[in-house]
Amino acid sequence: MQGFFARMRERFQRFMVGRYGSDQLSRFMLVIVVILVILNIFFRKSTVVFSILSWFVLILTYLRMFSRNIQRRYNENTRYLMLREKVTGLFRKRGPSAASSGRYEERRTQKGTMRSDAQHRIFRCPRCDQRVRVPRGKGTIEITCPKCGHVFRKRS
Ligand SMILES: [Zn+2]
């Protein structure tokens, strides 16, 4: 049985030589297919429309993956990525949680998921293991643990 799968995989790999394969756009299209299938389950009356649409997108997805016109598929994907960037950018600016990334970082820190970033480094207090966030690039500094008051030196 294992030999069978290995043979099938080899055959598929040979089939895919010189073909475009999967990309972000095709993954997005498969998500659309799944959504259409779910809609199909919920709206029984419009079942034909969603069925045709989901088959259409599914077939299109595979036609793209098996396409030999790699440059053209690549351009499609680039256009999709640019569009996606525009749309997510719109949401990032408008959304209620769209506060500056700095504020976002602050909220995360309050939750206890402290992370180091471009401006900060996280150290652990050697005595009590408390995480301490310090600004980056200040050389070797003395850090006072906010929890136990232990003072230690680290390179920021
Ligand atoms: Zn401490």
PDB file of C-alpha atoms and ligand atoms in Angstrom:
ATOM      1  CA  MET A   1       0.000   0.000   0.000  1.00  0.00           C
ATOM      2  CA  GLN A   2       2.838   2.373   0.861  1.00  0.00           C
ATOM      3  CA  GLY A   3       4.439   1.632  -2.490  1.00  0.00           C
ATOM      4  CA  PHE A   4       1.188   2.568  -4.138  1.00  0.00           C
ATOM      5  CA  PHE A   5       1.092   5.990  -2.498  1.00  0.00           C
ATOM      6  CA  ALA A   6       4.759   6.608  -3.262  1.00  0.00           C
ATOM      7  CA  ARG A   7       4.100   5.751  -6.917  1.00  0.00           C
ATOM      8  CA  MET A   8       1.080   8.042  -6.999  1.00  0.00           C
ATOM      9  CA  ARG A   9       3.064  10.875  -5.457  1.00  0.00           C
ATOM     10  CA  GLU A  10       5.871  10.387  -7.929  1.00  0.00           C
ATOM     11  CA  ARG A  11       3.414  10.375 -10.801  1.00  0.00           C
ATOM     12  CA  PHE A  12       1.817  13.559  -9.489  1.00  0.00           C
ATOM     13  CA  GLN A  13       5.187  15.253  -9.050  1.00  0.00           C
ATOM     14  CA  ARG A  14       6.067  14.358 -12.626  1.00  0.00           C
ATOM     15  CA  PHE A  15       2.688  15.705 -13.742  1.00  0.00           C
ATOM     16  CA  MET A  16       3.336  18.995 -11.921  1.00  0.00           C
ATOM     17  CA  VAL A  17       6.723  19.613 -13.547  1.00  0.00           C
ATOM     18  CA  GLY A  18       6.532  22.882 -15.469  1.00  0.00           C
ATOM     19  CA  ARG A  19       3.129  23.641 -14.019  1.00  0.00           C
ATOM     20  CA  TYR A  20       2.288  26.533 -11.766  1.00  0.00           C
ATOM     21  CA  GLY A  21       1.124  24.798  -8.576  1.00  0.00           C
ATOM     22  CA  SER A  22      -0.463  26.336  -5.503  1.00  0.00           C
ATOM     23  CA  ASP A  23      -0.205  29.941  -4.310  1.00  0.00           C
ATOM     24  CA  GLN A  24      -1.991  32.394  -2.022  1.00  0.00           C
ATOM     25  CA  LEU A  25      -4.677  33.078  -4.609  1.00  0.00           C
ATOM     26  CA  SER A  26      -5.498  29.405  -5.059  1.00  0.00           C
ATOM     27  CA  ARG A  27      -5.649  28.947  -1.295  1.00  0.00           C
ATOM     28  CA  PHE A  28      -8.030  31.911  -1.106  1.00  0.00           C
ATOM     29  CA  MET A  29     -10.140  30.390  -3.883  1.00  0.00           C
ATOM     30  CA  LEU A  30     -10.375  27.118  -1.970  1.00  0.00           C
ATOM     31  CA  VAL A  31     -11.601  29.084   1.062  1.00  0.00           C
ATOM     32  CA  ILE A  32     -14.272  30.601  -1.203  1.00  0.00           C
ATOM     33  CA  VAL A  33     -15.249  27.082  -2.273  1.00  0.00           C
ATOM     34  CA  VAL A  34     -15.619  25.998   1.356  1.00  0.00           C
ATOM     35  CA  ILE A  35     -17.727  29.096   2.124  1.00  0.00           C
ATOM     36  CA  LEU A  36     -19.937  28.384  -0.877  1.00  0.00           C
ATOM     37  CA  VAL A  37     -20.383  24.774   0.225  1.00  0.00           C
ATOM     38  CA  ILE A  38     -21.376  25.951   3.724  1.00  0.00           C
ATOM     39  CA  LEU A  39     -23.794  28.525   2.242  1.00  0.00           C
ATOM     40  CA  ASN A  40     -25.163  25.735   0.132  1.00  0.00           C
ATOM     41  CA  ILE A  41     -25.994  23.755   3.277  1.00  0.00           C
ATOM     42  CA  PHE A  42     -27.661  26.728   4.984  1.00  0.00           C
ATOM     43  CA  PHE A  43     -29.654  28.112   2.045  1.00  0.00           C
ATOM     44  CA  ARG A  44     -31.217  25.041   0.585  1.00  0.00           C
ATOM     45  CA  LYS A  45     -33.344  26.975  -1.881  1.00  0.00           C
ATOM     46  CA  SER A  46     -30.498  28.626  -3.700  1.00  0.00           C
ATOM     47  CA  THR A  47     -28.628  25.352  -3.789  1.00  0.00           C
ATOM     48  CA  VAL A  48     -28.170  25.315  -7.569  1.00  0.00           C
ATOM     49  CA  VAL A  49     -26.516  28.705  -7.673  1.00  0.00           C
ATOM     50  CA  PHE A  50     -24.058  27.885  -4.893  1.00  0.00           C
ATOM     51  CA  SER A  51     -23.361  24.451  -6.348  1.00  0.00           C
ATOM     52  CA  ILE A  52     -22.531  25.827  -9.760  1.00  0.00           C
ATOM     53  CA  LEU A  53     -20.491  28.640  -8.244  1.00  0.00           C
ATOM     54  CA  SER A  54     -18.491  26.340  -5.975  1.00  0.00           C
ATOM     55  CA  TRP A  55     -17.768  23.921  -8.839  1.00  0.00           C
ATOM     56  CA  PHE A  56     -16.814  26.836 -11.043  1.00  0.00           C
ATOM     57  CA  VAL A  57     -14.351  28.251  -8.509  1.00  0.00           C
ATOM     58  CA  LEU A  58     -12.992  24.781  -7.692  1.00  0.00           C
ATOM     59  CA  ILE A  59     -12.344  23.949 -11.338  1.00  0.00           C
ATOM     60  CA  LEU A  60     -10.817  27.374 -11.907  1.00  0.00           C
ATOM     61  CA  THR A  61      -8.521  26.825  -8.915  1.00  0.00           C
ATOM     62  CA  TYR A  62      -7.241  23.538 -10.332  1.00  0.00           C
ATOM     63  CA  LEU A  63      -6.913  24.947 -13.835  1.00  0.00           C
ATOM     64  CA  ARG A  64      -4.678  27.633 -12.367  1.00  0.00           C
ATOM     65  CA  MET A  65      -2.611  25.115 -10.402  1.00  0.00           C
ATOM     66  CA  PHE A  66      -2.093  22.885 -13.430  1.00  0.00           C
ATOM     67  CA  SER A  67      -1.478  25.791 -15.768  1.00  0.00           C
ATOM     68  CA  ARG A  68       1.786  25.940 -17.716  1.00  0.00           C
ATOM     69  CA  ASN A  69       1.506  29.694 -18.168  1.00  0.00           C
ATOM     70  CA  ILE A  70       3.479  30.401 -15.005  1.00  0.00           C
ATOM     71  CA  GLN A  71       4.138  34.099 -15.665  1.00  0.00           C
ATOM     72  CA  ARG A  72       0.472  34.850 -16.115  1.00  0.00           C
ATOM     73  CA  ARG A  73      -0.560  32.911 -12.998  1.00  0.00           C
ATOM     74  CA  TYR A  74       2.178  34.682 -11.069  1.00  0.00           C
ATOM     75  CA  ASN A  75       0.823  38.063 -12.189  1.00  0.00           C
ATOM     76  CA  GLU A  76      -2.677  37.054 -11.111  1.00  0.00           C
ATOM     77  CA  ASN A  77      -1.392  36.136  -7.689  1.00  0.00           C
ATOM     78  CA  THR A  78       0.495  39.431  -7.408  1.00  0.00           C
ATOM     79  CA  ARG A  79      -2.648  41.366  -8.303  1.00  0.00           C
ATOM     80  CA  TYR A  80      -4.582  39.373  -5.702  1.00  0.00           C
ATOM     81  CA  LEU A  81      -1.952  40.067  -3.026  1.00  0.00           C
ATOM     82  CA  MET A  82      -1.988  43.796  -3.804  1.00  0.00           C
ATOM     83  CA  LEU A  83      -5.770  43.870  -3.573  1.00  0.00           C
ATOM     84  CA  ARG A  84      -5.692  41.931  -0.316  1.00  0.00           C
ATOM     85  CA  GLU A  85      -3.129  44.362   1.090  1.00  0.00           C
ATOM     86  CA  LYS A  86      -5.399  47.267   0.158  1.00  0.00           C
ATOM     87  CA  VAL A  87      -8.452  45.656   1.770  1.00  0.00           C
ATOM     88  CA  THR A  88      -6.712  44.645   4.987  1.00  0.00           C
ATOM     89  CA  GLY A  89      -5.112  48.105   5.141  1.00  0.00           C
ATOM     90  CA  LEU A  90      -8.586  49.632   4.981  1.00  0.00           C
ATOM     91  CA  PHE A  91      -9.743  47.494   7.879  1.00  0.00           C
ATOM     92  CA  ARG A  92      -6.623  48.182   9.886  1.00  0.00           C
ATOM     93  CA  LYS A  93      -7.255  51.934   9.619  1.00  0.00           C
ATOM     94  CA  ARG A  94     -10.973  51.816  10.307  1.00  0.00           C
ATOM     95  CA  GLY A  95     -11.501  48.969  12.728  1.00  0.00           C
ATOM     96  CA  PRO A  96     -12.126  49.682  16.400  1.00  0.00           C
ATOM     97  CA  SER A  97      -9.083  47.610  17.314  1.00  0.00           C
ATOM     98  CA  ALA A  98      -7.074  49.572  14.789  1.00  0.00           C
ATOM     99  CA  ALA A  99      -5.277  51.657  17.380  1.00  0.00           C
ATOM    100  CA  SER A 100      -1.620  52.168  16.695  1.00  0.00           C
ATOM    101  CA  SER A 101       0.464  49.033  16.852  1.00  0.00           C
ATOM    102  CA  GLY A 102       2.139  50.508  19.914  1.00  0.00           C
ATOM    103  CA  ARG A 103      -1.091  50.544  21.830  1.00  0.00           C
ATOM    104  CA  TYR A 104      -1.790  47.033  20.620  1.00  0.00           C
ATOM    105  CA  GLU A 105       1.559  45.949  22.001  1.00  0.00           C
ATOM    106  CA  GLU A 106       0.706  47.573  25.312  1.00  0.00           C
ATOM    107  CA  ARG A 107      -2.542  45.681  25.581  1.00  0.00           C
ATOM    108  CA  ARG A 108      -0.782  42.422  24.858  1.00  0.00           C
ATOM    109  CA  THR A 109       1.778  43.190  27.510  1.00  0.00           C
ATOM    110  CA  GLN A 110      -0.925  43.840  30.067  1.00  0.00           C
ATOM    111  CA  LYS A 111      -2.361  40.443  29.264  1.00  0.00           C
ATOM    112  CA  GLY A 112       0.986  38.969  30.162  1.00  0.00           C
ATOM    113  CA  THR A 113       2.067  37.998  26.663  1.00  0.00           C
ATOM    114  CA  MET A 114       5.069  40.271  26.656  1.00  0.00           C
ATOM    115  CA  ARG A 115       7.062  40.184  23.474  1.00  0.00           C
ATOM    116  CA  SER A 116      10.245  41.820  22.401  1.00  0.00           C
ATOM    117  CA  ASP A 117      10.059  44.003  19.310  1.00  0.00           C
ATOM    118  CA  ALA A 118      12.167  46.507  17.424  1.00  0.00           C
ATOM    119  CA  GLN A 119      12.108  49.001  20.320  1.00  0.00           C
ATOM    120  CA  HIS A 120      12.100  46.702  23.331  1.00  0.00           C
ATOM    121  CA  ARG A 121      13.818  43.701  24.797  1.00  0.00           C
ATOM    122  CA  ILE A 122      12.434  41.336  27.379  1.00  0.00           C
ATOM    123  CA  PHE A 123      14.585  39.988  30.202  1.00  0.00           C
ATOM    124  CA  ARG A 124      13.716  37.687  33.030  1.00  0.00           C
ATOM    125  CA  CYS A 125      14.547  38.630  36.564  1.00  0.00           C
ATOM    126  CA  PRO A 126      17.180  36.107  37.696  1.00  0.00           C
ATOM    127  CA  ARG A 127      15.667  35.997  41.177  1.00  0.00           C
ATOM    128  CA  CYS A 128      11.899  35.754  40.669  1.00  0.00           C
ATOM    129  CA  ASP A 129      11.614  35.063  36.936  1.00  0.00           C
ATOM    130  CA  GLN A 130       9.439  38.140  36.372  1.00  0.00           C
ATOM    131  CA  ARG A 131       9.536  39.413  32.760  1.00  0.00           C
ATOM    132  CA  VAL A 132      10.853  42.962  32.424  1.00  0.00           C
ATOM    133  CA  ARG A 133      10.589  45.003  29.254  1.00  0.00           C
ATOM    134  CA  VAL A 134      13.313  47.548  28.584  1.00  0.00           C
ATOM    135  CA  PRO A 135      14.035  49.876  25.657  1.00  0.00           C
ATOM    136  CA  ARG A 136      16.530  48.533  23.145  1.00  0.00           C
ATOM    137  CA  GLY A 137      19.934  49.970  22.331  1.00  0.00           C
ATOM    138  CA  LYS A 138      20.736  51.758  25.611  1.00  0.00           C
ATOM    139  CA  GLY A 139      23.892  49.732  26.156  1.00  0.00           C
ATOM    140  CA  THR A 140      24.412  47.861  29.411  1.00  0.00           C
ATOM    141  CA  ILE A 141      21.794  49.055  31.858  1.00  0.00           C
ATOM    142  CA  GLU A 142      20.741  48.389  35.401  1.00  0.00           C
ATOM    143  CA  ILE A 143      17.314  46.856  35.537  1.00  0.00           C
ATOM    144  CA  THR A 144      15.263  46.898  38.693  1.00  0.00           C
ATOM    145  CA  CYS A 145      12.743  44.088  38.834  1.00  0.00           C
ATOM    146  CA  PRO A 146       9.290  45.650  39.377  1.00  0.00           C
ATOM    147  CA  LYS A 147       8.162  42.614  41.340  1.00  0.00           C
ATOM    148  CA  CYS A 148      10.919  41.803  43.799  1.00  0.00           C
ATOM    149  CA  GLY A 149      13.179  44.842  43.503  1.00  0.00           C
ATOM    150  CA  HIS A 150      16.223  42.803  42.527  1.00  0.00           C
ATOM    151  CA  VAL A 151      18.723  44.823  40.477  1.00  0.00           C
ATOM    152  CA  PHE A 152      20.581  43.167  37.624  1.00  0.00           C
ATOM    153  CA  ARG A 153      22.600  44.337  34.631  1.00  0.00           C
ATOM    154  CA  LYS A 154      21.872  43.452  31.029  1.00  0.00           C
ATOM    155  CA  ARG A 155      22.892  44.635  27.589  1.00  0.00           C
ATOM    156  CA  SER A 156      19.852  46.186  25.916  1.00  0.00           C
TER     157      SER A 156
HETATM  158 ZN    ZN B   1      12.399  39.834  40.464  1.00  0.00          ZN
END
